Amino acid sequence: MQFVARQKELQAIEALTQGAADGRGGAIVVLGEAGIGKSTLIETVTERLDGWLILRADGTEFERDLPYAALHQLCSPVIEARTGLPDVQRQALESVFGLAAGTTPSPLMVGLAVLGLLNELQQPLCCVVDDIQWIDAGTRQVLAFVARRISSEGIAMILSGRPDGAGFSDLPQLPLTGLDEKEAQALLRSTGRAGLDSNVLDRILAEAHGNPLALLEFDGTPGGQRRGVVEELEAEFTRRVRRLPEATQLLLSLAAAEPVGDLGLLRRAAKRLDLTLTAAAEAEDEGLVTLGPRLRFRHPLVRSAAYQSATPGVRRSLHAALAEATDAETDPDRRAWHRAHAVIDTDEEVAAELSIAAERTQLRGDFASAAAFLERAAQLSPEPGEQAARLLAAASLRLKLGAFGEARELLTQAERRPLDAAQRTQVKLQRATIDVYVTRSPEATAALVSAAPGLGPEDATGTYIEAFSSAMFIDRMPGRLRQLGARIRAQVPPREDPRPAGLLLTALLDQAMLSVDEAVPAMRRAVDAFRTADLADPWWMELACMMALDLRDSEATDEISAHQVELARRQSALAILPQALKFQAITQTMFGRFAEAEAALAEAAAIDEAAGSFSLAFADVILAAWRGNSAQFDELRASIQNRVGRDELVAELYAAAVLRNGLGDYAGALEVGLTAYSERELGSYVIWPFDSELVEAAARAGRPEAAAPALDQLARLARTNPIPWAVAHHLLAQALLDPNSPDTDSRYREAIDLLAQTDVRAQHARARLLYGEWLRREGRRAEARVELQAAHESLSTMGASAFAERAARELSATGQRPRRDGTNPLDNLTAQERLIATKVAGGATSKEVAATLFLSPRTIDTHLRNIFRKLDITSRRQLRDLSL
């Protein structure tokens, strides 16, 4: 049969493979209804790929809930290449493929491992995955990850499926429609059907609607009411299957129930049914299957027809035979799944086996498959109590996947069974958690608090923290945060929980409900606990980091944020790591380490992009403000204001105050500061460093009385928490708001000396700027020049351009031009390039950097070539010599 039509589509895929041959890999998704010619088009391309390695996988409806089933098909032929991978990637693959026990790999780590595996093959590679609408969730996530990261690889990825439910909408799409009449006639001529009676041909052309498979299969027989083309094709294949000998029909149904097409497994299962593989010969002669290393159906519709042509009882016997033939040691999940389809009534033994399979699958990070196993286990459980427990466990997994509708339905089913008190609490907790995610409403938060008393102490504390921290950022109604805090406090046992999480809960409640001096002791205890305890879990550490920042404890802030990033990275806790990196970026920004902050944000963005998750911009907007980048700030603020996250709104208010103060727009900074302050007075959470920005804006705008409450807050904080940064900010506030005091000069000097003892370089530089401005206004020009020049150099070096320009203006007013440094060549690098350069300069290999950024080593090498070109260097040694 000749290939006719589809020339533009053929050229599109050939352009993809040609690009991959030249080292510019990519992916394409071919979409169309069943029989439209997707497989033929792809086969035509791959047959022309001389010297390429072709890896294939097919999604099948039966295996869509089996963990990484399609990935096994795709990678099994080359799995031995894993020996060249870094240990963590090799272990992730071995865990997923059941080759070794190991720690739980995250889906992103599996994706990175597969990317590394394909990269190890060192030859042009084409990955073909058909019927992607039926591939399992784990494989879907891995393929999407790899497809977004092969632009610098010799890899082409061709995915195909039906338009409805295929997914991968972010990848290039190639839709296929029916052939036109001229093309349809050409296809018929190429197959020798053109000699049919003209009336028959006309009926075939009319009924096929340009569907190539229908053109080849329809016989033109007049019939009654016709169904759709795809339904009619399936009916035609069913008729052809049923014309085969009984043994052949049974063997085809068996093969349809075993989607991998493993001839060894089929042979063992067939033997249990008193069949032999020779029975498949007639099906092969009829063009329905192809026998080779694997048994392949001509088309998925043939597989469906073969499976559906068997009666339910026969299908159960087929699955029973396949379960017996499947090795329980090497493939226990597939064996359990076959057993589950082999029983007609409840069966606790099979349900227990499915539950164990769910545990294994969950350890591999595939929550979707684990949930499917548990749902089937619940159906097979004879005891209502076990049904409820398994439904609740499945609902919890669906909740983690963000499948809130499915989780709710499972909870509804569980509630129809008898539940004990703990299970009723779980239902209440999960429903409230769903509502928090979906509605982000105060009512949902309150429901979460109501569910906590029925939990164990550790779970209850975590639930209270989750509820209260959510309310901190979503509830703007006056007084409601304090009301929620009072309710939690009434439910929490009076004796303080000595664990770090318990101390954190107490401190969060005190901070929201008490005055500063009353809240500081609990805040101090919580921060010290998170700083000194040997914590193994990175959860909640960003809240402790925020609290350390509120206390102006630079050492604790730096240590806690770094420890959270270290823990999350070591554990591959990729749900937490981006958030941890963003909080670390905030601390580095406040300290004046802008390049490090940018690197942390670039790494967080790489993880968010790899996961396909939404990236929150609260840290980016603060960095843009400190840098004085108005254009970037406005762009980020626009994106924030289109969303409802209170954490981003709070960050935007703080950042706006910093930017306005840097630009010298003190009236604008004061307006923002007062807005933030009113939010706090009404009971909403606003970070306490706002006080200093409000004081500076009020003093410079000529409205010192507006900063009286902020001055009181700073005084209370310095009195109860007399550490350098806190005391320094109180002294600066006094100096700014009472510039004519005889103590003003000593206050500035003492504040600058105290800040010099800390790591907060940005705060130290701004203090010298404020002192220099005051000295100039006092007519002490020579002294002012010293402070202003030092401030200008420090602010310029760290990249705080608006504050540096403000220092330059003041310096010019003293009659001295500011010294300006030359252009830093590192400024020509993108954020990602600077991050890569920093890591390579620190001694990391391309493989190590690739693992951090979820890219391939070849992509890192491509970036390095660009970095070398921009910096006019030629080696990694020269890169290390630069100031990164």
Coordinates of N, CA and C in Angstrom, one line a residue, residues 477-601:
M477 N -11.0 40.1 56.2 CA -12.1 40.6 57.0 C -11.6 41.1 58.3
P478 N -12.0 42.3 58.8 CA -11.4 42.8 60.0 C -11.7 41.9 61.2
G479 N -10.7 41.6 61.9 CA -10.9 40.8 63.2 C -11.0 39.3 63.0
R480 N -11.2 38.8 61.8 CA -11.5 37.4 61.7 C -10.3 36.5 62.0
L481 N -9.1 37.0 61.6 CA -7.9 36.2 61.9 C -7.7 36.0 63.4
R482 N -8.0 37.1 64.1 CA -7.9 37.0 65.6 C -9.0 36.1 66.2
Q483 N -10.2 36.1 65.6 CA -11.2 35.2 66.0 C -10.8 33.8 65.8
L484 N -10.2 33.5 64.6 CA -9.8 32.1 64.4 C -8.7 31.7 65.3
G485 N -7.8 32.6 65.6 CA -6.8 32.3 66.6 C -7.3 32.0 68.0
A486 N -8.3 32.8 68.4 CA -9.0 32.5 69.7 C -9.6 31.2 69.7
R487 N -10.2 30.8 68.6 CA -10.9 29.5 68.5 C -9.9 28.4 68.6
I488 N -8.8 28.5 67.9 CA -7.7 27.5 68.0 C -7.2 27.4 69.4
R489 N -6.9 28.6 70.0 CA -6.4 28.6 71.3 C -7.3 27.9 72.3
A490 N -8.6 28.0 72.1 CA -9.5 27.4 73.0 C -9.5 25.9 72.9
Q491 N -9.2 25.4 71.7 CA -9.1 23.9 71.4 C -7.8 23.3 71.8
V492 N -6.7 24.1 71.8 CA -5.4 23.5 72.0 C -5.2 23.3 73.5
P493 N -4.7 22.2 74.0 CA -4.5 22.0 75.4 C -3.6 23.1 76.0
P494 N -3.9 23.5 77.2 CA -3.3 24.6 77.9 C -1.7 24.5 78.0
R495 N -1.2 23.3 78.1 CA 0.2 23.1 78.3 C 0.9 23.3 76.9
E496 N 1.9 24.1 76.8 CA 2.5 24.4 75.5 C 3.2 23.1 75.0
D497 N 3.0 22.8 73.7 CA 3.6 21.7 73.0 C 5.1 22.0 72.8
P498 N 6.0 21.2 73.4 CA 7.5 21.6 73.3 C 8.1 21.3 71.9
R499 N 7.4 20.6 71.1 CA 8.0 20.3 69.7 C 8.0 21.6 68.9
P500 N 9.0 21.7 67.9 CA 9.1 22.9 67.1 C 7.8 23.3 66.5
A501 N 7.0 22.3 66.0 CA 5.7 22.7 65.4 C 4.7 23.3 66.4
G502 N 4.7 22.7 67.6 CA 3.9 23.2 68.7 C 4.3 24.6 69.1
L503 N 5.6 24.9 69.2 CA 6.1 26.2 69.5 C 5.7 27.2 68.4
L504 N 5.8 26.7 67.2 CA 5.5 27.6 66.1 C 4.0 28.0 66.1
L505 N 3.1 27.1 66.4 CA 1.7 27.4 66.5 C 1.4 28.4 67.5
T506 N 2.0 28.2 68.7 CA 1.8 29.2 69.8 C 2.3 30.6 69.4
A507 N 3.5 30.6 68.7 CA 4.0 31.9 68.3 C 3.2 32.6 67.2
L508 N 2.7 31.8 66.3 CA 1.8 32.4 65.3 C 0.6 33.0 65.9
L509 N 0.0 32.3 66.8 CA -1.2 32.9 67.5 C -0.9 34.1 68.3
D510 N 0.2 34.1 69.0 CA 0.6 35.3 69.8 C 0.9 36.4 68.9
Q511 N 1.6 36.2 67.8 CA 2.0 37.3 66.9 C 0.7 38.0 66.4
A512 N -0.3 37.2 66.1 CA -1.5 37.8 65.5 C -2.4 38.4 66.6
M513 N -2.4 37.9 67.8 CA -3.4 38.3 68.8 C -2.9 39.2 69.9
L514 N -1.6 39.3 70.1 CA -1.0 40.0 71.2 C -0.2 41.2 70.7
S515 N 0.2 42.1 71.6 CA 1.1 43.2 71.2 C 2.5 42.6 70.9
V516 N 3.4 43.5 70.3 CA 4.7 43.0 70.0 C 5.5 42.5 71.2
D517 N 5.5 43.3 72.2 CA 6.3 42.8 73.4 C 5.8 41.6 74.0
E518 N 4.5 41.4 73.9 CA 3.9 40.1 74.5 C 4.1 38.9 73.6
A519 N 4.2 39.2 72.3 CA 4.4 38.1 71.3 C 5.8 37.6 71.2
V520 N 6.8 38.5 71.4 CA 8.2 38.2 71.2 C 8.7 36.9 71.9
P521 N 8.4 36.7 73.2 CA 8.9 35.5 73.9 C 8.6 34.2 73.1
A522 N 7.3 34.1 72.7 CA 6.9 32.8 72.0 C 7.6 32.8 70.7
M523 N 7.7 33.9 70.0 CA 8.4 33.9 68.7 C 9.8 33.5 68.8
R524 N 10.4 34.0 69.9 CA 11.9 33.7 70.1 C 12.0 32.2 70.3
R525 N 11.1 31.6 71.2 CA 11.3 30.2 71.4 C 11.1 29.4 70.2
A526 N 10.1 29.7 69.3 CA 9.8 29.0 68.1 C 11.0 29.1 67.1
V527 N 11.5 30.3 67.0 CA 12.7 30.5 66.0 C 13.9 29.7 66.5
D528 N 14.2 29.8 67.8 CA 15.3 29.1 68.3 C 15.1 27.6 68.2
A529 N 13.9 27.1 68.3 CA 13.7 25.6 68.2 C 13.9 25.2 66.7
F530 N 13.5 26.0 65.8 CA 13.7 25.6 64.4 C 15.1 25.8 64.0
R531 N 15.8 26.7 64.7 CA 17.2 26.9 64.4 C 18.1 25.8 64.9
T532 N 17.8 25.3 66.1 CA 18.7 24.4 66.8 C 18.3 22.9 66.7
A533 N 17.0 22.6 66.5 CA 16.5 21.2 66.5 C 17.1 20.5 65.3
D534 N 17.3 19.2 65.5 CA 17.7 18.4 64.4 C 16.5 17.9 63.6
L535 N 16.0 18.8 62.8 CA 14.7 18.6 62.0 C 15.0 17.7 60.8
A536 N 14.1 16.8 60.6 CA 14.2 16.0 59.4 C 13.1 16.3 58.3
D537 N 12.2 17.2 58.7 CA 11.1 17.5 57.8 C 11.2 19.0 57.5
P538 N 11.2 19.4 56.2 CA 11.3 20.8 55.8 C 9.9 21.6 56.0
W539 N 8.8 20.9 56.3 CA 7.5 21.5 56.4 C 7.6 22.6 57.5
W540 N 6.9 23.7 57.2 CA 6.7 24.8 58.2 C 7.9 25.7 58.4
M541 N 9.0 25.3 57.8 CA 10.2 26.1 58.1 C 10.2 27.5 57.5
E542 N 9.4 27.6 56.4 CA 9.3 29.0 55.9 C 8.6 29.9 56.8
L543 N 7.6 29.4 57.6 CA 6.9 30.2 58.6 C 7.9 30.6 59.7
A544 N 8.7 29.7 60.1 CA 9.7 30.1 61.1 C 10.7 31.1 60.6
C545 N 11.0 30.9 59.3 CA 11.9 31.9 58.6 C 11.3 33.3 58.6
M546 N 10.0 33.4 58.3 CA 9.3 34.7 58.3 C 9.3 35.3 59.7
M547 N 9.2 34.4 60.7 CA 9.1 34.9 62.0 C 10.5 35.4 62.4
A548 N 11.6 34.7 62.0 CA 12.9 35.2 62.3 C 13.2 36.6 61.7
L549 N 12.6 36.7 60.5 CA 12.7 38.0 59.8 C 12.0 39.1 60.5
D550 N 10.8 38.7 61.0 CA 10.0 39.7 61.8 C 10.7 40.1 63.1
L551 N 11.5 39.2 63.6 CA 12.3 39.5 64.8 C 13.6 40.3 64.5
R552 N 13.9 40.5 63.2 CA 15.1 41.1 62.7 C 16.3 40.3 63.2
D553 N 16.2 38.9 63.2 CA 17.3 38.0 63.6 C 17.9 37.5 62.3
S554 N 19.0 38.2 61.9 CA 19.6 37.9 60.6 C 20.2 36.5 60.5
E555 N 20.9 36.1 61.6 CA 21.5 34.8 61.7 C 20.5 33.7 61.6
A556 N 19.4 33.8 62.4 CA 18.4 32.7 62.4 C 17.7 32.7 61.0
T557 N 17.4 33.9 60.5 CA 16.7 33.9 59.2 C 17.6 33.2 58.1
D558 N 18.9 33.5 58.1 CA 19.7 32.9 57.1 C 19.9 31.4 57.3
E559 N 20.0 31.0 58.6 CA 20.2 29.6 58.9 C 19.0 28.7 58.6
I560 N 17.8 29.2 59.0 CA 16.6 28.4 58.8 C 16.3 28.3 57.3
S561 N 16.4 29.4 56.6 CA 16.1 29.3 55.1 C 17.0 28.4 54.4
A562 N 18.3 28.5 54.7 CA 19.3 27.6 54.1 C 19.0 26.2 54.5
H563 N 18.7 25.9 55.7 CA 18.4 24.5 56.2 C 17.2 23.9 55.5
Q564 N 16.2 24.7 55.3 CA 15.0 24.2 54.6 C 15.3 23.8 53.2
V565 N 16.1 24.7 52.5 CA 16.5 24.4 51.1 C 17.3 23.1 51.1
E566 N 18.3 23.0 52.0 CA 19.1 21.8 52.1 C 18.3 20.6 52.3
L567 N 17.4 20.6 53.3 CA 16.6 19.4 53.6 C 15.7 19.0 52.4
A568 N 15.0 20.0 51.8 CA 14.1 19.8 50.7 C 14.9 19.2 49.5
R569 N 16.1 19.7 49.2 CA 16.9 19.3 48.1 C 17.4 17.8 48.4
R570 N 17.9 17.6 49.6 CA 18.4 16.3 49.9 C 17.3 15.2 49.8
Q571 N 16.1 15.6 50.2 CA 15.0 14.6 50.2 C 14.2 14.6 48.9
S572 N 14.7 15.4 47.9 CA 14.0 15.6 46.6 C 12.5 15.9 46.9
A573 N 12.3 16.7 47.9 CA 10.9 17.2 48.3 C 10.6 18.3 47.4
L574 N 10.2 18.0 46.1 CA 10.1 19.0 45.1 C 8.8 19.8 45.2
A575 N 7.9 19.3 46.1 CA 6.7 20.2 46.3 C 7.0 21.3 47.2
I576 N 8.1 21.2 48.0 CA 8.5 22.2 49.0 C 9.6 23.1 48.5
L577 N 10.5 22.4 47.7 CA 11.8 23.1 47.4 C 11.6 24.5 46.7
P578 N 10.7 24.6 45.7 CA 10.5 25.9 45.1 C 10.1 27.0 46.1
Q579 N 9.2 26.7 47.0 CA 8.8 27.6 48.0 C 9.9 28.0 48.9
A580 N 10.7 27.0 49.3 CA 11.8 27.2 50.2 C 12.9 28.1 49.5
L581 N 13.1 27.9 48.2 CA 14.1 28.7 47.5 C 13.6 30.2 47.4
K582 N 12.3 30.3 47.3 CA 11.7 31.7 47.2 C 11.8 32.4 48.5
F583 N 11.6 31.7 49.6 CA 11.8 32.4 50.9 C 13.3 32.7 51.1
Q584 N 14.2 31.8 50.7 CA 15.6 32.0 50.8 C 16.0 33.3 50.0
A585 N 15.3 33.4 48.8 CA 15.6 34.6 47.9 C 15.2 35.9 48.6
I586 N 14.1 35.8 49.4 CA 13.7 37.0 50.1 C 14.7 37.4 51.2
T587 N 15.2 36.4 51.9 CA 16.2 36.7 52.9 C 17.5 37.3 52.3
Q588 N 17.9 36.7 51.2 CA 19.1 37.1 50.5 C 18.9 38.5 50.0
T589 N 17.7 38.8 49.5 CA 17.4 40.2 49.0 C 17.5 41.2 50.2
M590 N 16.9 40.9 51.3 CA 16.9 41.8 52.4 C 18.4 42.0 52.9
F591 N 19.2 41.0 52.7 CA 20.6 41.1 53.1 C 21.5 41.8 52.1
G592 N 20.9 42.0 50.9 CA 21.7 42.7 49.8 C 22.5 41.7 49.0
R593 N 22.1 40.4 49.0 CA 22.8 39.4 48.2 C 21.9 39.1 47.0
F594 N 21.8 40.1 46.1 CA 20.8 40.0 45.0 C 21.2 38.9 44.0
A595 N 22.5 38.8 43.7 CA 22.8 37.7 42.7 C 22.4 36.3 43.3
E596 N 22.7 36.1 44.6 CA 22.3 34.8 45.1 C 20.8 34.7 45.1
A597 N 20.1 35.8 45.4 CA 18.6 35.7 45.4 C 18.1 35.4 44.0
E598 N 18.7 36.0 43.0 CA 18.3 35.7 41.6 C 18.6 34.3 41.2
A599 N 19.7 33.7 41.7 CA 20.0 32.3 41.4 C 19.0 31.4 42.1
A600 N 18.6 31.7 43.3 CA 17.6 30.9 44.0 C 16.3 30.9 43.3
L601 N 15.9 32.1 42.8 CA 14.6 32.3 42.1 C 14.7 31.5 40.7

